[in-house]
Amino acid sequence: MSKQRDRGRILTSEALTKLQQALRDWEVQHEKKCTQERIKELTGKFKEGGLDPGTISKILKGKEGVDPESIRYLLGTFGLQLEEADLVAAIAFTTQSDPNFVGREGAIADLKILIDRDTKVIVIQARGGVGKTTLARKYLQQEFGTFLEFPIAKETKDIASVESLIEEKLRQLGEEPGREFLVSIDRLKRKLQSERIGILIDNLEPALDSAGKLIEAHRRYVELLRVLADPTVRSLTLITTRERLREPSITVQHYPLRSLDVTAWETYFQSRNIATDESALSALHNAYGGNAKAMDILSGAIAEDFSGDIAAYWQVNQDDLLIERDLEDLVTTQFNRIQELDRDAYNLLCRMGCYRYQDVPRVPIEGLLCLLWDVAEGQRRRVVKALQDRSLVDCQDGEYWLHPVIRGEAIGRLRISEDWGVSNQVGADYWSKSTKEDESIENALRALEAYYHYVMINSLESACDVLVREKRNKSLKSATLCGALFRLGLYHQMASIITQILNSVKSNEKRSILYDNLGDVYIAIGNISEAFKCNEELGKIGDYYSLRSVKTNSLIRTALCKIKLWELEQALELIERARVLNRNSEHESIPEMIRFYFANYEGRSIIIDFYLAFLKSSLDFSELRKDILQFAEATEIKLLTSTDLISSRNKGYGFVLLGATYRNLECFDKASQIYSIALSFAKESHYIQVEAMALNGLAELNRKQKNIDESIKLHLDSLEIFRRINSKCELADAHYQVGITYQSIGDIDKCNENFQEAIRIFTEMEAPKQVERVRRSMNGLGSTRSIGG
């Protein structure tokens, strides 16, 4: 092949899928988007300067060929090896000439590979509307110009006899049919052996039974398929079907056709003069799983009813994905057919609607097997396989999911069935029992799925139990899901799920725990006014039920609010009140449910002590420096040996406040030691906010010790974390501190930029004393101490 005609190479669809999965895994592991610029940097370890974004884009889209070495670099960057079978020559076939046929370059390349291997019959399989027939017809038109089509009726009752079809096709080929079927089929075979002919058998599934075999009334179709699959024929047969063909005596190659990617949708919509708002298009494409038929139907509706405004269409219809009648019919016919042919598979399909496929997008097979409570255990995997064979469930690496439209129909049918409550209860049990002990964002979100199942069936006390039930944990020994979510920085999710059930929970012990957690979340995201309300409600519960432990905790949390507002004198007053109240609760009997949250007398004493140490060291108590230092050292010993006396949330914050106390007392080596302990504890317990606060504290210490480069690096690391988890108050304080650092080296532009950002956030928080503190530093006045971090 000449250099001019060599169009380079593209990845096969299977290899491209593996690469895309590797990219997603990298994003999950590193918790950041794998942009083309970032990929360029990563590929630098294989090629100087890395691959250019244009080459990366071509490889990922699989539309234009590139040199194999570049593909090898990209795969190697993400731990994949390039095999010879992963590559195919970029072909001249293009869909650009037909605006109705987009995004199928990869599929056509795959078909060519199969045909080059002398495959006689290819079964193109996918759910309804993906574009099987369109692809098959386009390919056969290109390769053969004209081709024979054996139409299968839409309904089983309307299927034509194979005898009459073969007679008709023989006459089209200029041959006379025989008087008997076997004579006719033999004449067809000889014709196919002598001429290269393209054949399409479209929409085969009405002729298949529940096992994927040809139904008894039309078993003679098997003879036709045997002829078409014979190694001696020169024909190529493409079969389209939603369901897998399982005839052991016939050799066929199954080709699972994937849905169109979002780029294909964009091209299609643009060809119809529909402006493709990126966010709305992506949401629409995801909701309909890239379905080609949906793309066509929706483009018409958007053009006619919304003047081509895709964003407006999505805004109005995002909660009703089957509003277009043609789409609804496309889905309901598939459900009705499986309901008729395979009741167990139908039940599983509907029951799978109980899973959300959002925060946890895929469900392991065990999550499907548990939904088959009324099927013998040895038969359950076969039921799952039956759904796969009908293209109604997606599977990858042993995990399963439903696309939103399929899930919408499934959950609609499940809601009106007697399986609704049982399916959600079983789903909740599955997530609760299957979640691993180690606390990662992935596992916390998996455990949280049980909460959503209980909310779906209005079992709100059980939903609350998912959040507040104490569980044993290897690293923390005692933990709750709420605690894990907070440590992982999932604040907005916590606020949403707690407020959803708070007013419906009857148990006052549980409500006090919810208010305590919600108050902490509001403090973290800088909504101090709402945090005050939560602390007030917490105090009311403590007063009404004479629970001094709860009331004490309310005062401590209110003091923390005051610290965030830099109202330190009021915070100290509240902590002193908490100290007195705690002394009176030494022999109080605490309900088991809230013991872990509000600690015992000794545990609360430790919490109060590290707040007192920080506040007294922050205020003008210079004449008591020695006493405060001794008090801090005693508190440090208690904190380091407290183990189970206080929760990890309080312990992590205690280390940060103690580090800030030593910093205030100018014991910088001691402060650095405690911040380092805080950092280690935060990483071990996945306490993201404390990790960033410790980094911010270490940055401040480095500035005081004139290590400016290290200080700025640590500040920037903390800023990135605070932004990611949207910890507003700490974010503002970090901007304030890095502003001071830039001020110390005379970089006025960066100094003012960070000061202004701190003022903006503190203003949003309605924290005037914080704003005043920043302004005083801008003018070279006042303290530069941070909020404990």
CSV table of C-alpha atoms in Angstrom, one decimal, residues 368-575:
chain,number,residue,atom,x,y,z
A,368,LEU,CA,-29.4,-9.3,40.5
A,369,LEU,CA,-29.4,-12.8,41.9
A,370,CYS,CA,-30.9,-11.6,45.3
A,371,LEU,CA,-33.9,-10.2,43.4
A,372,LEU,CA,-34.7,-13.7,42.1
A,373,TRP,CA,-36.0,-14.9,45.5
A,374,ASP,CA,-38.7,-17.0,43.8
A,375,VAL,CA,-36.4,-18.8,41.5
A,376,ALA,CA,-34.3,-21.9,42.4
A,377,GLU,CA,-30.8,-20.8,43.3
A,378,GLY,CA,-29.2,-23.0,40.6
A,379,GLN,CA,-31.4,-21.4,37.9
A,380,ARG,CA,-30.8,-17.7,38.8
A,381,ARG,CA,-27.7,-17.1,36.6
A,382,ARG,CA,-29.6,-18.4,33.6
A,383,VAL,CA,-32.3,-15.8,34.1
A,384,VAL,CA,-29.7,-13.1,34.1
A,385,LYS,CA,-28.2,-14.5,30.9
A,386,ALA,CA,-31.7,-14.5,29.3
A,387,LEU,CA,-31.9,-10.7,29.9
A,388,GLN,CA,-28.4,-10.3,28.3
A,389,ASP,CA,-29.4,-12.4,25.3
A,390,ARG,CA,-32.3,-10.0,24.7
A,391,SER,CA,-30.2,-6.9,24.9
A,392,LEU,CA,-32.3,-5.5,27.7
A,393,VAL,CA,-29.6,-5.3,30.3
A,394,ASP,CA,-26.0,-4.0,29.9
A,395,CYS,CA,-23.1,-5.8,31.4
A,396,GLN,CA,-19.4,-5.1,31.8
A,397,ASP,CA,-16.8,-6.9,34.0
A,398,GLY,CA,-19.5,-8.8,35.8
A,399,GLU,CA,-21.6,-5.7,36.7
A,400,TYR,CA,-25.0,-4.8,35.2
A,401,TRP,CA,-27.1,-1.8,34.6
A,402,LEU,CA,-30.2,-0.5,32.9
A,403,HIS,CA,-30.2,2.5,30.6
A,404,PRO,CA,-32.5,5.3,31.9
A,405,VAL,CA,-35.3,4.7,29.5
A,406,ILE,CA,-35.4,1.0,30.1
A,407,ARG,CA,-35.1,1.7,33.9
A,408,GLY,CA,-38.0,4.1,33.6
A,409,GLU,CA,-40.3,1.5,32.1
A,410,ALA,CA,-39.0,-1.1,34.6
A,411,ILE,CA,-39.7,1.0,37.7
A,412,GLY,CA,-43.1,2.0,36.3
A,413,ARG,CA,-44.1,-1.6,36.1
A,414,LEU,CA,-42.5,-2.5,39.4
A,415,ARG,CA,-44.4,0.3,41.3
A,416,ILE,CA,-47.8,-1.2,40.4
A,417,SER,CA,-46.8,-4.8,41.2
A,418,GLU,CA,-46.7,-6.7,44.4
A,419,ASP,CA,-42.9,-6.9,44.2
A,420,TRP,CA,-42.3,-3.2,44.8
A,421,GLY,CA,-41.8,-3.3,48.6
A,422,VAL,CA,-40.0,-6.7,48.6
A,423,SER,CA,-37.6,-5.6,45.8
A,424,ASN,CA,-36.5,-2.4,47.6
A,425,GLN,CA,-36.2,-4.3,50.9
A,426,VAL,CA,-34.0,-6.9,49.3
A,427,GLY,CA,-32.0,-4.2,47.5
A,428,ALA,CA,-31.4,-2.4,50.8
A,429,ASP,CA,-30.3,-5.6,52.5
A,430,TYR,CA,-27.9,-6.3,49.6
A,431,TRP,CA,-26.1,-3.0,49.8
A,432,SER,CA,-26.0,-3.1,53.6
A,433,LYS,CA,-24.4,-6.5,53.7
A,434,SER,CA,-22.2,-6.3,50.6
A,435,THR,CA,-20.4,-3.0,51.3
A,436,LYS,CA,-16.8,-3.4,52.4
A,437,GLU,CA,-15.5,-2.1,55.7
A,438,ASP,CA,-12.8,0.2,54.3
A,439,GLU,CA,-14.1,3.8,53.9
A,440,SER,CA,-13.7,5.1,50.4
A,441,ILE,CA,-16.0,7.4,48.5
A,442,GLU,CA,-17.0,4.4,46.4
A,443,ASN,CA,-17.9,2.2,49.4
A,444,ALA,CA,-19.7,5.1,51.2
A,445,LEU,CA,-21.9,5.7,48.2
A,446,ARG,CA,-22.6,1.9,47.9
A,447,ALA,CA,-23.7,1.8,51.5
A,448,LEU,CA,-25.9,4.9,51.0
A,449,GLU,CA,-27.9,3.0,48.3
A,450,ALA,CA,-29.7,1.2,51.1
A,451,TYR,CA,-31.0,4.6,52.3
A,452,TYR,CA,-32.6,5.4,48.9
A,453,HIS,CA,-34.3,2.0,48.8
A,454,TYR,CA,-36.0,2.7,52.2
A,455,VAL,CA,-37.0,6.2,51.1
A,456,MET,CA,-38.6,4.7,48.0
A,457,ILE,CA,-40.9,2.6,50.1
A,458,ASN,CA,-41.4,5.3,52.7
A,459,SER,CA,-39.7,3.4,55.5
A,460,LEU,CA,-38.0,6.5,56.8
A,461,GLU,CA,-37.0,5.2,60.2
A,462,SER,CA,-35.1,2.4,58.4
A,463,ALA,CA,-33.6,5.0,56.1
A,464,CYS,CA,-32.4,6.9,59.1
A,465,ASP,CA,-30.9,3.8,60.6
A,466,VAL,CA,-28.7,3.4,57.5
A,467,LEU,CA,-27.2,6.8,58.3
A,468,VAL,CA,-26.8,6.6,62.1
A,469,ARG,CA,-26.4,2.9,62.9
A,470,GLU,CA,-23.0,2.4,64.5
A,471,LYS,CA,-20.8,-0.2,62.7
A,472,ARG,CA,-17.4,-1.6,63.6
A,473,ASN,CA,-14.6,-0.5,61.4
A,474,LYS,CA,-11.0,-1.7,61.3
A,475,SER,CA,-9.3,1.7,61.3
A,476,LEU,CA,-11.8,3.7,63.4
A,477,LYS,CA,-13.3,0.8,65.4
A,478,SER,CA,-16.6,2.6,65.6
A,479,ALA,CA,-18.1,4.5,62.7
A,480,THR,CA,-21.4,5.4,61.1
A,481,LEU,CA,-22.3,6.1,57.5
A,482,CYS,CA,-23.0,9.8,58.3
A,483,GLY,CA,-19.5,10.0,59.8
A,484,ALA,CA,-18.0,8.4,56.7
A,485,LEU,CA,-19.8,10.8,54.4
A,486,PHE,CA,-18.7,13.8,56.4
A,487,ARG,CA,-15.0,12.7,56.6
A,488,LEU,CA,-15.1,12.1,52.8
A,489,GLY,CA,-16.3,15.6,52.2
A,490,LEU,CA,-19.7,14.7,50.7
A,491,TYR,CA,-21.4,17.6,52.3
A,492,HIS,CA,-24.1,18.5,49.8
A,493,GLN,CA,-25.3,14.9,49.6
A,494,MET,CA,-25.5,14.7,53.4
A,495,ALA,CA,-27.5,17.9,53.5
A,496,SER,CA,-29.9,16.6,50.9
A,497,ILE,CA,-30.5,13.1,52.4
A,498,ILE,CA,-30.8,14.4,56.0
A,499,THR,CA,-33.3,17.2,55.3
A,500,GLN,CA,-35.3,14.7,53.2
A,501,ILE,CA,-36.2,12.6,56.2
A,502,LEU,CA,-35.5,14.8,59.3
A,503,ASN,CA,-39.1,16.0,59.9
A,504,SER,CA,-40.5,12.5,59.5
A,505,VAL,CA,-38.2,10.7,61.9
A,506,LYS,CA,-40.1,10.1,65.2
A,507,SER,CA,-37.2,8.9,67.5
A,508,ASN,CA,-35.8,11.9,69.3
A,509,GLU,CA,-32.5,10.1,69.7
A,510,LYS,CA,-32.2,9.7,66.0
A,511,ARG,CA,-33.4,13.2,65.3
A,512,SER,CA,-30.7,14.6,67.7
A,513,ILE,CA,-28.1,12.7,65.7
A,514,LEU,CA,-29.4,14.0,62.4
A,515,TYR,CA,-29.4,17.6,63.7
A,516,ASP,CA,-25.9,17.2,65.0
A,517,ASN,CA,-24.6,15.9,61.6
A,518,LEU,CA,-26.6,18.5,59.6
A,519,GLY,CA,-25.3,21.3,61.8
A,520,ASP,CA,-21.7,20.1,61.1
A,521,VAL,CA,-22.4,20.0,57.4
A,522,TYR,CA,-23.8,23.5,57.3
A,523,ILE,CA,-20.7,24.7,59.2
A,524,ALA,CA,-18.5,23.0,56.7
A,525,ILE,CA,-20.2,24.6,53.7
A,526,GLY,CA,-20.3,28.0,55.3
A,527,ASN,CA,-24.1,28.2,55.9
A,528,ILE,CA,-23.7,29.3,59.5
A,529,SER,CA,-27.3,30.7,59.9
A,530,GLU,CA,-28.7,27.2,59.2
A,531,ALA,CA,-26.1,25.6,61.4
A,532,PHE,CA,-27.3,27.8,64.3
A,533,LYS,CA,-30.8,26.6,63.7
A,534,CYS,CA,-29.7,23.0,63.9
A,535,ASN,CA,-27.8,23.6,67.1
A,536,GLU,CA,-30.9,25.3,68.5
A,537,GLU,CA,-33.1,22.3,67.7
A,538,LEU,CA,-30.4,20.0,69.2
A,539,GLY,CA,-30.5,22.1,72.4
A,540,LYS,CA,-34.3,21.9,72.5
A,541,ILE,CA,-34.2,18.1,72.4
A,542,GLY,CA,-31.5,18.1,75.1
A,543,ASP,CA,-33.6,20.4,77.3
A,544,TYR,CA,-36.9,18.6,76.8
A,545,TYR,CA,-35.6,15.2,77.5
A,546,SER,CA,-33.1,16.4,80.2
A,547,LEU,CA,-30.1,15.1,78.2
A,548,ARG,CA,-27.2,17.2,79.3
A,549,SER,CA,-24.9,15.4,76.9
A,550,VAL,CA,-27.0,16.6,74.0
A,551,LYS,CA,-27.4,20.1,75.3
A,552,THR,CA,-23.6,20.2,75.9
A,553,ASN,CA,-23.0,19.2,72.3
A,554,SER,CA,-25.3,21.9,71.1
A,555,LEU,CA,-23.3,24.5,73.0
A,556,ILE,CA,-20.0,23.2,71.6
A,557,ARG,CA,-21.3,23.2,68.0
A,558,THR,CA,-22.7,26.8,68.5
A,559,ALA,CA,-19.2,27.8,69.8
A,560,LEU,CA,-17.7,26.3,66.6
A,561,CYS,CA,-20.1,28.5,64.6
A,562,LYS,CA,-18.8,31.5,66.5
A,563,ILE,CA,-15.2,30.6,65.8
A,564,LYS,CA,-16.0,30.4,62.0
A,565,LEU,CA,-17.4,33.9,62.3
A,566,TRP,CA,-14.3,35.0,64.3
A,567,GLU,CA,-16.5,35.9,67.2
A,568,LEU,CA,-14.0,34.4,69.6
A,569,GLU,CA,-15.2,36.0,72.9
A,570,GLN,CA,-18.7,34.7,72.4
A,571,ALA,CA,-17.3,31.2,71.5
A,572,LEU,CA,-15.3,31.2,74.7
A,573,GLU,CA,-18.4,32.1,76.7
A,574,LEU,CA,-20.3,29.2,75.1
A,575,ILE,CA,-17.5,26.7,75.8
